[in-house]
Amino acid sequence: MSSVPLRHAGALGAVAATLALGALVVPRVAGAAPSSDALIAEVYGGGGNSGATLTQDFVELADRGSQPVSVDGWSVQYLSASPGPTSKWQVTRLTGSIPAGGRYLVAEAKGSGGTVALPTPDATGSISMSATAGTVALVTGSDALTCLTAADCAADSRVRDLVGFGGAVVREGTSAPAPSNTTSVNRGAGLADTDDNGTDFATAAPTPANSGGGSGDPSPTPTPTPTDTPTPGSVRIHDIQGTTRISPDNGKPVTNVPGTVTGVRATGSSRGFWFQDPQPDDDPRTSEGLFVFTGSGTPAVKPGDSVLVSGTISEYYPGGAAGGNQSVTELSKPKWTVLSSGNPLPAAFALGPDTVPAAYTPDAGGGSIEPLALQPSTYALDLFESLEGMRVRVDDAPVIAPANEYDELWVTTRPADHRSAHGGVLYSSYDDPNSGRLEVTSLLPDAEHPFPQANVGDALTGTTEGPLDYVGYGGYELQATTLGALHDGGLTPEVTRKQENKELAVATYNVENLAPSDAQSKFDRLAKGVVHNLATPDVVALEEIQDNSGAVDDGTVAADVTLGKFVDAIVAAGGPRYQWREIDPVNDADGGQPGGNIRVAFLFNAGRVSFIDRPGGDSTTAVQVVGDHGEAGLSVSPGRVDPGNAAWTDSRKPLAGMFEFHGHRVIVVADHFNSKGGDQSLHSRFQPPTRSSEVQRRQQAAVVHGFVEDLLKTDRKANVVVVGDFNDYQFSPALQTLTAGGVLEDLIGDLPLPERYSYVYDGNSQVLDHILTSPRVSGGADYDVVHINAEFAGQTSDHDPQVVRLRPKG
């Protein structure tokens, strides 16, 4: 038996078929000879595990000779499959003898599962053996072995016989195959001993026999495997799923639920398999598919197996119930029987514009939609829930969000809806979150079927199909057992035009937690983006610059190393040696990655624009608007905007600075508003979802709006540019607050609709970054979102930068 961590409360995963593992050939030391009498006949480590019939592990010995073999003072010993320098052999002492031509049963640890006890053992130990991999030795002594390699163990004269299985390091010749909770490794009736475990042993149903068992027949009586074929129980999958999001029988046990295995998740801590009833009911609200959760145990079933599954009905909330996610109905603590294999899979439900509704979700007034009866023909979330666990398919699916580090991407099932310039889908209203979005991942082995590194605008041609799951991050996800072929849509990074001599170019770029510890390649790629794609702006407002120690919470707040390394990379990329201005924050007071002390900072090209320094700015001193020879000025430059205001609690403080360009003053305010952390997702069970973080962003917007108002009251012709990552949409209350009264214009509205995005999240192309200008410079401003990151699988940051070219006036 082996203990493995579980995703949540539940038994170890049942294993119901042989797992074949490869092994390196390790020849046994010359001189070792096959046994003529006592040897190891069978090893079983799955006793008491989920899905097992026997309650206990065992090792069975055999005597090939014509005389009994005394084992008094001998031992059976066990070693883990991949021993380290401190690994120890575990010992079970033996007494008595093995009958001539007979067997000897050594019982080991007992588990909590199983229903059939071993025959009376000849010796009993307490070793908890792995069900799938390890080494067992028969030793002519009771002192623990010390060898940890195959060669050393073969050279130890005390080792009478040895078997390594499941890829074990210590073995004779090649490894015996991997057994499971329901199979052992067994020499068979002939007791072959060629000193090659891979040749001598095969997997089969466990057949324990003791010294009273006679000739050593590999199928002794009693057998722990039932001879009666199980029959389906009265409960079907659609009964378990019901007509709402919660099973009507949540928490109850069920027995022998029939279905066909459609997919297996064989990696991670949330392993298990999906099965589907090939005989559905006529209610479109009730799903015919169900996930069987086996924890960290790899379920040894395969698609096409006809199974009967017993277990406990449960509702699992990915990421926890507190965050508002929906649940997955599943069977936990499972046991199952494979009745047959190679059966046809149920037909996959085709997801497309004719089947996926345009409306996304029912409105529960902010309450839970869980008790509502599903309306799959009306709402997309209801349709997906009615298909939870079932096989679904998408054909020739457009990719609307790039592949990420977790091997996930997004497609749309409604290709005509709200497309961006490069083939994404635009999020332009709280009322329409784009119902066709669907996440896709793969159940296929990556070594044989690498996950497609797709960009927005690519497509998965042909059919992509598999069970439909629900995951905490992303919502409903197609677990592909068949992946369409990747069609390259030809997406390339954009390049903006160079500013003219009398145009001031101001850019904003979130560089995603840039720290000195980041790979030089990240600095180089960001630098290329500034020099080549942004055409070397005169001023660049940076967000997410970390301190010199990065995400190490050691009290460091200075960021000169981070900025210096970035400037050096820009020079190496062919750009100017930018100067910078920033203010170190109070340690751990500005949110972001713990210890990182992210802040906003200005880079500027001193060959094109001058920075007007006014000393005195620090982390807690508020910059004030002052009159300066008829112009609006700043009391300190750079200076932080009202840093003591509660609106900036655990959030970045805006940085204001004065620049001079061709004799004209320009005041730039760099911002990074608080994140959307804590908001309920679009696919939440609470509808409409609560956007709790929005309150603070609206407060922050009011502070910045008030600051710009003060500038314009002092000088109504002031050239003001407000830039940054506002973590909110152009239609949000925060941006409406910023632009209230015509104080600022959000330039994103000047772009054609298909170009209005700077970030891609959950398949939605959306606006989080903005450049806003005062009326004095809005007219004639040339604005561009430069798409170089958000739509690409190989992105340097998760944000696209943007730039405005403007002609300041006096």
mmCIF file of N, CA, C and O in Angstrom, residues 22 180 193 268 300 432 514 704 781 794:
data_model
loop_
_atom_site.group_PDB
_atom_site.id
_atom_site.type_symbol
_atom_site.label_atom_id
_atom_site.label_comp_id
_atom_site.label_asym_id
_atom_site.label_seq_id
_atom_site.Cartn_x
_atom_site.Cartn_y
_atom_site.Cartn_z
ATOM 1 N N GLY A 22 8.263 1.761 -18.470
ATOM 2 C CA GLY A 22 9.536 1.409 -19.073
ATOM 3 C C GLY A 22 10.625 1.325 -18.032
ATOM 4 O O GLY A 22 10.544 1.869 -16.947
ATOM 5 N N SER A 180 -0.902 -3.000 -9.680
ATOM 6 C CA SER A 180 -1.862 -1.950 -9.345
ATOM 7 C C SER A 180 -2.604 -2.353 -8.080
ATOM 8 O O SER A 180 -2.243 -3.331 -7.407
ATOM 9 N N ASP A 193 12.711 -18.644 -13.518
ATOM 10 C CA ASP A 193 13.714 -17.807 -12.846
ATOM 11 C C ASP A 193 14.942 -17.690 -13.738
ATOM 12 O O ASP A 193 15.861 -18.494 -13.669
ATOM 13 N N GLY A 268 -1.222 15.028 -11.954
ATOM 14 C CA GLY A 268 -1.640 15.993 -10.963
ATOM 15 C C GLY A 268 -2.289 15.356 -9.761
ATOM 16 O O GLY A 268 -2.367 14.125 -9.631
ATOM 17 N N ALA A 300 -6.474 3.197 -13.538
ATOM 18 C CA ALA A 300 -6.079 2.315 -14.634
ATOM 19 C C ALA A 300 -7.307 1.861 -15.405
ATOM 20 O O ALA A 300 -7.668 0.686 -15.434
ATOM 21 N N ASP A 432 -22.729 41.828 -21.601
ATOM 22 C CA ASP A 432 -22.478 40.836 -22.653
ATOM 23 C C ASP A 432 -21.054 40.307 -22.537
ATOM 24 O O ASP A 432 -20.132 40.809 -23.187
ATOM 25 N N LEU A 514 8.851 43.305 -13.016
ATOM 26 C CA LEU A 514 10.234 43.284 -13.469
ATOM 27 C C LEU A 514 11.172 43.429 -12.277
ATOM 28 O O LEU A 514 11.049 44.369 -11.483
ATOM 29 N N VAL A 704 -7.494 61.134 -8.472
ATOM 30 C CA VAL A 704 -6.760 61.594 -9.649
ATOM 31 C C VAL A 704 -7.566 62.660 -10.397
ATOM 32 O O VAL A 704 -7.019 63.678 -10.869
ATOM 33 N N ALA A 781 -4.334 64.439 -31.040
ATOM 34 C CA ALA A 781 -3.503 63.387 -30.452
ATOM 35 C C ALA A 781 -3.598 62.121 -31.301
ATOM 36 O O ALA A 781 -4.679 61.729 -31.739
ATOM 37 N N GLY A 794 3.960 33.383 -26.533
ATOM 38 C CA GLY A 794 5.279 33.729 -26.027
ATOM 39 C C GLY A 794 5.361 35.186 -25.649
ATOM 40 O O GLY A 794 6.129 35.955 -26.238
#
